[in-house]
PDB file of C-alpha atoms in Angstrom:
ATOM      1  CA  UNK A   1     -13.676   4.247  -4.699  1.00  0.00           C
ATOM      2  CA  UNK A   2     -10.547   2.007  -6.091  1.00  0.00           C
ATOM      3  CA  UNK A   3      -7.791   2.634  -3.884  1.00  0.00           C
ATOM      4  CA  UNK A   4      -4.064   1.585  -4.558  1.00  0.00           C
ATOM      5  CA  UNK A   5      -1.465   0.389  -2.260  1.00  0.00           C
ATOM      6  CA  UNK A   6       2.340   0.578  -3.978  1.00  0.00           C
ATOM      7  CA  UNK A   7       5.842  -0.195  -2.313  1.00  0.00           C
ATOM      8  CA  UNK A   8       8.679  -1.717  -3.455  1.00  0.00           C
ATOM      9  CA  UNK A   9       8.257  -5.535  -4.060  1.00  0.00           C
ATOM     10  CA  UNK A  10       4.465  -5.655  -2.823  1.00  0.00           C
ATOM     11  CA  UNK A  11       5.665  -8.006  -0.451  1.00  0.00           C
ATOM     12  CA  UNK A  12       5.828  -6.262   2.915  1.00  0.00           C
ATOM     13  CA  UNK A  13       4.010  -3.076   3.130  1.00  0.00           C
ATOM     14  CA  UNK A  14       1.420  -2.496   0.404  1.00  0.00           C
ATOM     15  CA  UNK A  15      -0.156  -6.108   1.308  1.00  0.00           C
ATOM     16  CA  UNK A  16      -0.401  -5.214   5.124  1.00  0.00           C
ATOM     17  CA  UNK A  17      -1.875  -1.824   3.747  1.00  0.00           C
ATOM     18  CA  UNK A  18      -4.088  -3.573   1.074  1.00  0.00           C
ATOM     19  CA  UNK A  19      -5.394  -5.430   4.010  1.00  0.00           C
ATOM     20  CA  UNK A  20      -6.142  -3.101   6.720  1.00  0.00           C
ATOM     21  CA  UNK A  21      -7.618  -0.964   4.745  1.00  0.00           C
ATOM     22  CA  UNK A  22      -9.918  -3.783   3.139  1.00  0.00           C
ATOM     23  CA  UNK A  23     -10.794  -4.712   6.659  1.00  0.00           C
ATOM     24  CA  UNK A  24     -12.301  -0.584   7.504  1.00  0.00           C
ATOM     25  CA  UNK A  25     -14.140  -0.259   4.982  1.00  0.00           C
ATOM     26  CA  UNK A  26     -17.657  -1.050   2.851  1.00  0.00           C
ATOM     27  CA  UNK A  27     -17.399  -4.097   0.256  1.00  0.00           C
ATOM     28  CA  UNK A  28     -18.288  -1.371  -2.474  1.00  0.00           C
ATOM     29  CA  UNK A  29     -14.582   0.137  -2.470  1.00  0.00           C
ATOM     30  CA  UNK A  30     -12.053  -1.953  -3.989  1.00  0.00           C
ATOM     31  CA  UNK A  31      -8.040  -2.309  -2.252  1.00  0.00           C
ATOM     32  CA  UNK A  32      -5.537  -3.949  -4.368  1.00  0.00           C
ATOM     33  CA  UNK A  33      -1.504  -3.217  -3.990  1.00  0.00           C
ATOM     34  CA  UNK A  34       1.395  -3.249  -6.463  1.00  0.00           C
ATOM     35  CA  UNK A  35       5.229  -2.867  -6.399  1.00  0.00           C
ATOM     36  CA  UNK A  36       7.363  -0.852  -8.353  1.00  0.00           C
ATOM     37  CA  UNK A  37       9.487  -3.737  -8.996  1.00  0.00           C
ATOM     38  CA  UNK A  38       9.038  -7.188 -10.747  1.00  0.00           C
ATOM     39  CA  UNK A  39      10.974  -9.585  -8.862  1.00  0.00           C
ATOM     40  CA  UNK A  40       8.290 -10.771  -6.656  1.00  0.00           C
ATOM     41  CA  UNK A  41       5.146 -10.913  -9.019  1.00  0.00           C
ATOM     42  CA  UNK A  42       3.108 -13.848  -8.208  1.00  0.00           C
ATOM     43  CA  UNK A  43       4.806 -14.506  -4.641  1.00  0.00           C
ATOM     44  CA  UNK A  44       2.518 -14.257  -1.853  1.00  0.00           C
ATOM     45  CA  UNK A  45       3.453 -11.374   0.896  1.00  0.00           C
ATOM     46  CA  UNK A  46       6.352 -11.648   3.258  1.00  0.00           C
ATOM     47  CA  UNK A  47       5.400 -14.709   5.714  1.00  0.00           C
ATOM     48  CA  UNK A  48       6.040 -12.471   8.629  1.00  0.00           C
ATOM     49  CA  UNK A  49       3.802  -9.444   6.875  1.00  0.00           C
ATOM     50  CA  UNK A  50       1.180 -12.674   7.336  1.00  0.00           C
ATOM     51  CA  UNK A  51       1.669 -13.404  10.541  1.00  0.00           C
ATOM     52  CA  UNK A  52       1.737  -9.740  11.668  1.00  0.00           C
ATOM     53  CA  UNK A  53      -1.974  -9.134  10.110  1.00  0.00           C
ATOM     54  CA  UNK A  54      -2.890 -12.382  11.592  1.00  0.00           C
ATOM     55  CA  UNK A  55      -2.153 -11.543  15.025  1.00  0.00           C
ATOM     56  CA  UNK A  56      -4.699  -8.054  14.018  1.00  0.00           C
ATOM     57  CA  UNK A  57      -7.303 -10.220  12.394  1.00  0.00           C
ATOM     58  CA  UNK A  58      -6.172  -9.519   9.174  1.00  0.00           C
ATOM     59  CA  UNK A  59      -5.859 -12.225   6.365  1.00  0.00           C
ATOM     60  CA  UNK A  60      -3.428 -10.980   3.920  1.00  0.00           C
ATOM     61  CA  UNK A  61      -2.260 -14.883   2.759  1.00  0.00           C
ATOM     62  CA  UNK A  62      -4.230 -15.224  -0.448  1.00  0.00           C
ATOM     63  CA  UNK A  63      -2.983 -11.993  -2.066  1.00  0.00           C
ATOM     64  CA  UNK A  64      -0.274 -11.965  -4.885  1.00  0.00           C
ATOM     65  CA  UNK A  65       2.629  -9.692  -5.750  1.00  0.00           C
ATOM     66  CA  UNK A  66       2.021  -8.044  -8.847  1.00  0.00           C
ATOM     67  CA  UNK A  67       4.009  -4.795 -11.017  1.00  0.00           C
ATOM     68  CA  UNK A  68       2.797  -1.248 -10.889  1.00  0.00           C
ATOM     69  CA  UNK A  69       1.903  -0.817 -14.285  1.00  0.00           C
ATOM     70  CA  UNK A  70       0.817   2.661 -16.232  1.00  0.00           C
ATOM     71  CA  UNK A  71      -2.881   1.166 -16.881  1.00  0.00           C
ATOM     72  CA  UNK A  72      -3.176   0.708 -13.129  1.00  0.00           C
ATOM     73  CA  UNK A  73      -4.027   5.005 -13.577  1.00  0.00           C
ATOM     74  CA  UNK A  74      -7.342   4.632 -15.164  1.00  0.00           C
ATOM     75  CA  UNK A  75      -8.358   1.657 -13.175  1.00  0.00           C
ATOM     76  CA  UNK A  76      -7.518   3.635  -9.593  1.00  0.00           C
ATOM     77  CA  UNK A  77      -8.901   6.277  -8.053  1.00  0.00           C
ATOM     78  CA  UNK A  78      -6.172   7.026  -5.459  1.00  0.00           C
ATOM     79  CA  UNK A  79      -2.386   5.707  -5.507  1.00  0.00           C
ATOM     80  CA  UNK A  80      -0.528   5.666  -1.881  1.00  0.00           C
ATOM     81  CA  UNK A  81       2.789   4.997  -2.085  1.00  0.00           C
ATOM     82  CA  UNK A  82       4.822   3.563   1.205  1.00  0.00           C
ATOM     83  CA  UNK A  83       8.006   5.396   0.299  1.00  0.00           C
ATOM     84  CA  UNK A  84       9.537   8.521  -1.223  1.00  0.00           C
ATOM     85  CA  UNK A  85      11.326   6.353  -3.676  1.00  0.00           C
ATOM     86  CA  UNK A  86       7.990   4.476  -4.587  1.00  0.00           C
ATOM     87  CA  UNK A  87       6.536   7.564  -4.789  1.00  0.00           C
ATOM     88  CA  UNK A  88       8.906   9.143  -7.524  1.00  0.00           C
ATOM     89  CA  UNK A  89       8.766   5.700  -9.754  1.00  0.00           C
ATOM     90  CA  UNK A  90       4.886   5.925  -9.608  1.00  0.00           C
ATOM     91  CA  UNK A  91       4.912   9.482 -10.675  1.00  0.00           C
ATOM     92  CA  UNK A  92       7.586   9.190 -13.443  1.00  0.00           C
ATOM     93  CA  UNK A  93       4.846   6.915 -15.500  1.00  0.00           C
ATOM     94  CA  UNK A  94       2.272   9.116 -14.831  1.00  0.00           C
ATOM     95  CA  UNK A  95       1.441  10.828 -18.520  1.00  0.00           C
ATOM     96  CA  UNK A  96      -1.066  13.742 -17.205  1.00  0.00           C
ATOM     97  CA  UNK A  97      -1.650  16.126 -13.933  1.00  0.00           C
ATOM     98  CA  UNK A  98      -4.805  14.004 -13.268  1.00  0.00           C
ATOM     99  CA  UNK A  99      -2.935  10.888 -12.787  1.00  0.00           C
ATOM    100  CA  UNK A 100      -0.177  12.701 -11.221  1.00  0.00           C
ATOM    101  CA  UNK A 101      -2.977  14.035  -8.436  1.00  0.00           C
ATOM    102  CA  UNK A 102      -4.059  10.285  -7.525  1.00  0.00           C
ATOM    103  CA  UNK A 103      -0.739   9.676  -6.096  1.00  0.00           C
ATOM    104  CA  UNK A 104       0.298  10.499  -2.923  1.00  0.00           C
ATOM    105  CA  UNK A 105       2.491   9.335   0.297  1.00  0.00           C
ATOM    106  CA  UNK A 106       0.374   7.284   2.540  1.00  0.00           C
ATOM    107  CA  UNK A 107       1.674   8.893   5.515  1.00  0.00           C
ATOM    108  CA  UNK A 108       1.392  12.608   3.816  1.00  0.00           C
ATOM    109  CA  UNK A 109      -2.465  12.011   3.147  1.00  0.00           C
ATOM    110  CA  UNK A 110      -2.473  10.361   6.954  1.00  0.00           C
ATOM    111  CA  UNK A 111      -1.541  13.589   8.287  1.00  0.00           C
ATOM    112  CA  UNK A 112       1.783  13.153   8.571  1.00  0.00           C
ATOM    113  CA  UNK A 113       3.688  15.635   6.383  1.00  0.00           C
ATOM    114  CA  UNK A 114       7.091  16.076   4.761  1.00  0.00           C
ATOM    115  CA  UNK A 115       7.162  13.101   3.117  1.00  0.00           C
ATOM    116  CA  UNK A 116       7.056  11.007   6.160  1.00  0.00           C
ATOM    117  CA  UNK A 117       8.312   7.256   5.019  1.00  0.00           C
ATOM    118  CA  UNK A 118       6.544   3.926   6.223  1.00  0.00           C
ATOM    119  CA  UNK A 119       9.888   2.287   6.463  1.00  0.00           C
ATOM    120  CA  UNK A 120      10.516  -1.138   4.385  1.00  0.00           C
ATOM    121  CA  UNK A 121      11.080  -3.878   7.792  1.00  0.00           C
ATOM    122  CA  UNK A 122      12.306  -6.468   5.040  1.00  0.00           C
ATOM    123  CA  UNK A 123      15.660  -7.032   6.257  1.00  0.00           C
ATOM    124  CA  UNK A 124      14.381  -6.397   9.964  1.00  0.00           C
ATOM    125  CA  UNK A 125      12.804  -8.548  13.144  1.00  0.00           C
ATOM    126  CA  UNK A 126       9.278  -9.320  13.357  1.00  0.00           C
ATOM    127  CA  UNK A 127       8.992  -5.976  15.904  1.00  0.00           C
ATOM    128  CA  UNK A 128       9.354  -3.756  12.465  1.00  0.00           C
ATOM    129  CA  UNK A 129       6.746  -5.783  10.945  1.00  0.00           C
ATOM    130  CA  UNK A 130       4.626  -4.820  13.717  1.00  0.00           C
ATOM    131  CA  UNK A 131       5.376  -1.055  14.054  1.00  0.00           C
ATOM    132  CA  UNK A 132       4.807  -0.896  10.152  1.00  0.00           C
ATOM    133  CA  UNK A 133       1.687  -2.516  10.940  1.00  0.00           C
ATOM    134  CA  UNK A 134       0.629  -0.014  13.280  1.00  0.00           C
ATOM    135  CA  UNK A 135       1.612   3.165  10.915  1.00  0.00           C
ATOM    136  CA  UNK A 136      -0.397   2.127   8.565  1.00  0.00           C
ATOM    137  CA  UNK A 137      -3.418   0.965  10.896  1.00  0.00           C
ATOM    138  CA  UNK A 138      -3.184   4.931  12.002  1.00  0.00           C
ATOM    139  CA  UNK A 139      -2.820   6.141   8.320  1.00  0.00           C
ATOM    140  CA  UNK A 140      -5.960   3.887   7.156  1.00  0.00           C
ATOM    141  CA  UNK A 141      -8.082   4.622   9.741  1.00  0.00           C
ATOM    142  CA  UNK A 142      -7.828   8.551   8.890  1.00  0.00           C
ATOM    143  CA  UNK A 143      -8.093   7.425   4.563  1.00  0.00           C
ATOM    144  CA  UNK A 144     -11.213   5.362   5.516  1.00  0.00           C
ATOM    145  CA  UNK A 145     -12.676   8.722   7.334  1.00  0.00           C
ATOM    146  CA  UNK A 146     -11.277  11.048   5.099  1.00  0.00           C
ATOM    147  CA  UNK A 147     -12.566   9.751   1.946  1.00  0.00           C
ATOM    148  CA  UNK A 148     -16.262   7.901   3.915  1.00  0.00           C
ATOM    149  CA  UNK A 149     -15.165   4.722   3.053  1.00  0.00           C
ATOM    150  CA  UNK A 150     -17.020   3.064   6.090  1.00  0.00           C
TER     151      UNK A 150
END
């Protein structure tokens, strides 16, 4: 299975998600991330979304921001987007039902429902990068057993 991560600047949140979920599951799956925004593209994640994964075993350094694009449909299988806002921008490129069906809140397909938000810690302390960290530790550990990914 190819598996998507998306939030805003891929920065923050998809990279810690790209990364915990890389580090549950079989080397057959694939993890990558995206952001619905260009600004970042190229930039490594957020130095304290590194040291966060760090302190979890987690190496997140090496990966690079790069754009949601509309290919990025036929090359994943599932698309889980951090925010509601994400979310929307992810859908509104979608150009069929099928691809609109691979795309779905992280937290939603974690259980979670109502379109429960992993919150963007970007202008926060390094205590939101952890509790981020720990939402989506939860919400990857269900995706890895929902979908055997193990």
């Amino acid at each position: 299975m190819k598996i998507l991560m998306v939030c805003l600047g891929n920065i923050c949140r998809s990279p810690l998600a790209e990364g915990i979920l890389r580090s549950k599951i079989s080397k057959e799956h694939t993890v990558a991330s995206a952001g619905t925004i260009s600004f970042h593209e190229g930039e490594h994640p957020d130095k304290r979304s590194i040291i966060t994964a760090r302190e979890h075993g987690v190496d997140i350094s090496k990966q690079k921001a790069q754009y949601f694009e509309k290919k990025f449909f036929d090359k994943f299988d599932k698309i889980f987007c951090m925010d509601v806002k994400n979310y929307q921008d992810v859908l509104s490129l979608a150009e069929s039902e099928a691809q609109k069906n691979k795309v779905s809140m992280i937290l939603d397909e974690a259980g979670n429902h109502g379109r429960a938000e992993v919150p963007d810690p970007y202008y926060g302390t390094q205590q939101d990068f952890e509790n981020v960290f720990q939402m989506l530790d939860n919400a990857c550990d269900i995706i890895a057993e929902k979908y055997q990914l193990r």
